């Protein structure tokens, strides 16, 4: 009986709040009909203007411009039980206006004139406040026992008068006739025609795997009622576990909607988002009791709910989504209504903070011209905060983008089971006091400037997001030691100090700050992900890698780093981003140690395309185990002739950049040149020319030494070894017999002295130099040396001291190229020719003795070419 009582009460009030555009007939468990007429939002100035039917049991005149209620307006409504006059401009109620309404149970006069009085209140009605807004009243029937109201008999379909549509509308004003006609047509069918005769079972919503998907179906309220009709579809309704009616532009109030769900005994989840659902107008908290036992999830986001004051929902709900519902506050009774709630989403609303100055009993008097400014509070005053209550069992609370300024003072002490809190995109300027149970906190996109020491008291916090605030300093000692993930990006930090107070920290994001240097004060053994991009970092210390031994993901993009030195990067890195820096080179000494690196992101246009970049371009970039992002967009800035070119096309070859290979190639080329030169010298007597050059240098040096004035020898004989017999037996013996002092190398060369020195000595100390020419002479190197230095003496002293004796004829082609001087001498000098004939020998000796006795005359060159005289013995 008690359950039946509560059900009847619930149905009774739900009809009052329905927003159907016509007469509704909602079935009770015993299939009774209930006529309800809705005249709201019609700009009515009086009740009688609408001319409602006298048999109506519920009338809704809310949201009109009615200013006065008279007895005439309410005469004849003997069956009227519910009357809604809220949201009007009622200032006056004629005494006794409600006395004739003996069946009246509830009258709603809320949101009218502030000083509205109800004179001559009938004894069966009492005044109940339903809202904190000034001037809001509700008149409800008074029962000594609640069960009496529940047991009042309802009118059956047979007892209701026949509602003929057009005949009832004859006296209705033209602007109401069309809408009211539509209101009456549906009740007429419900009363006079059996539902089974007009409806087909195909209209029922059939679930698939327990899910009834009516989303995007654009159903009207009447069509939804047909699909969920318990008389025809009870079997289908029993199989519904999840109901989706989202994105359907459904227009009705929440209470009426949930009445349709009552036959669904196994319903667990309802998604009614993106519709046009509204809140019920009257407060039915006293009789709000649903038979649901399994409903846990409700999504009514993106609906024009506007207020939670009169919310009536099943208390079994554990997850509710109220996002983007235009609510401006959470009323005091919300925690009581939703006592089992665990997850709550209210993001995208606009919470309004009321301004209430402090009031005193006696208002002080101020002289004219005085300006008084009262101290007001937007938050601290409990009546001023829009968050007046929250269920204590809530574990997951999302209140982002709600214009929240600060949490109420009771929040930390009440929400002792809260684990997840999202306060992002609000107007919070001071980090609020939070419950110690909190594990995840998101307070990004606010105006917080400092993190107080009290923040450490949130001892279970593991995830903390405070990005896009105004934090200027970060004290690790103020953070909970349990923190594993922290996002403090897009703030105003200029220094980052990492200490062992963050020993459990695994993920840290400090991007988008003003940090100039990263300084780990100690080893952070748990930090595996660090994002320090878009700062002002110019370098990393050489011990940075050792301070973060297990760092795997490191983002350094958008800084001012020009070079990464050895030890600045942890060897444990798997992904590294160094793009958009001022990096000029990537060297093996630094990156070769990163053996675990698999992804490298690098972009920039400041690279020095010299040999320092050879390893990166030719070795590292072709590593099959490494993915390099952006390698095709790297640009050179140096040298000037390569500026703007792609790094990949810089043509840095091993020959150009390897000093060892360059030295090896140089050595090989040098050896090859030496071999070639040696071959050429061997073939063209190059060795002889080299030695001649050396001897010439020595002779050149000798010319600066003091020459002897008295020469001890008359003549120095230069001859070949093959001509030695002739020279000794004929020439030497004959000349010495004639009294000439001859310098003969086998006799006069000083033992132990260099041969070259002896040659110089003999030539310099002899008045004449006699050359015995023969084919063997031209094949002797020493003879050529003697000839060369003798001519050198002639040129230096400008005296012709050379005597030529041709022992054997010299064919023109027999003189080698290296004896070019001999050829010239034979062409320009007079020479003596030896003859085997005895009569010619006398002339030969005579001429030779005459030449030896002559003094050395100045050198005179013939002007007539190469023809010279030759003296021969006839």
mmCIF file of N, CA and C in Angstrom, residues 115 160 335 341 464 541 581 591 622 697 700 733 764 766 797 806 834:
data_model
loop_
_atom_site.group_PDB
_atom_site.id
_atom_site.type_symbol
_atom_site.label_atom_id
_atom_site.label_comp_id
_atom_site.label_asym_id
_atom_site.label_seq_id
_atom_site.Cartn_x
_atom_site.Cartn_y
_atom_site.Cartn_z
ATOM 1 N N UNK A 115 5.618 41.198 -2.262
ATOM 2 C CA UNK A 115 4.746 41.367 -1.090
ATOM 3 C C UNK A 115 3.361 40.770 -1.338
ATOM 4 N N UNK A 160 -14.970 10.640 -16.653
ATOM 5 C CA UNK A 160 -14.678 11.952 -17.238
ATOM 6 C C UNK A 160 -15.700 12.299 -18.298
ATOM 7 N N UNK A 335 22.796 17.597 -2.695
ATOM 8 C CA UNK A 335 23.545 16.510 -2.058
ATOM 9 C C UNK A 335 22.614 15.469 -1.457
ATOM 10 N N UNK A 341 25.659 9.590 -5.553
ATOM 11 C CA UNK A 341 26.396 10.028 -6.726
ATOM 12 C C UNK A 341 27.901 9.896 -6.500
ATOM 13 N N UNK A 464 48.980 16.152 -11.512
ATOM 14 C CA UNK A 464 48.722 17.567 -11.238
ATOM 15 C C UNK A 464 48.909 18.343 -12.539
ATOM 16 N N UNK A 541 73.936 21.390 -19.140
ATOM 17 C CA UNK A 541 75.199 21.081 -18.458
ATOM 18 C C UNK A 541 75.689 19.688 -18.820
ATOM 19 N N UNK A 581 65.831 24.809 -32.946
ATOM 20 C CA UNK A 581 66.845 25.401 -32.094
ATOM 21 C C UNK A 581 67.839 26.138 -32.982
ATOM 22 N N UNK A 591 75.996 12.151 -29.876
ATOM 23 C CA UNK A 591 74.867 11.312 -30.278
ATOM 24 C C UNK A 591 75.269 9.853 -30.475
ATOM 25 N N UNK A 622 71.677 7.463 -41.974
ATOM 26 C CA UNK A 622 71.357 6.213 -42.672
ATOM 27 C C UNK A 622 71.262 5.032 -41.714
ATOM 28 N N UNK A 697 125.986 24.642 -57.204
ATOM 29 C CA UNK A 697 125.787 25.453 -55.990
ATOM 30 C C UNK A 697 127.084 25.563 -55.194
ATOM 31 N N UNK A 700 129.264 27.861 -56.994
ATOM 32 C CA UNK A 700 128.774 29.241 -56.810
ATOM 33 C C UNK A 700 129.248 29.787 -55.477
ATOM 34 N N UNK A 733 153.768 13.206 -70.622
ATOM 35 C CA UNK A 733 155.243 13.107 -70.722
ATOM 36 C C UNK A 733 155.796 14.241 -71.563
ATOM 37 N N UNK A 764 140.942 25.762 -60.090
ATOM 38 C CA UNK A 764 141.219 27.099 -59.597
ATOM 39 C C UNK A 764 142.728 27.395 -59.548
ATOM 40 N N UNK A 766 145.088 26.216 -61.671
ATOM 41 C CA UNK A 766 145.746 25.978 -62.963
ATOM 42 C C UNK A 766 145.436 27.134 -63.894
ATOM 43 N N UNK A 797 135.601 34.614 -64.297
ATOM 44 C CA UNK A 797 136.839 35.399 -64.421
ATOM 45 C C UNK A 797 136.903 36.192 -65.723
ATOM 46 N N UNK A 806 140.898 17.200 -79.639
ATOM 47 C CA UNK A 806 140.015 16.131 -80.123
ATOM 48 C C UNK A 806 140.913 14.934 -80.433
ATOM 49 N N UNK A 834 144.251 15.761 -82.702
ATOM 50 C CA UNK A 834 145.371 14.792 -82.720
ATOM 51 C C UNK A 834 145.295 13.944 -83.970
#
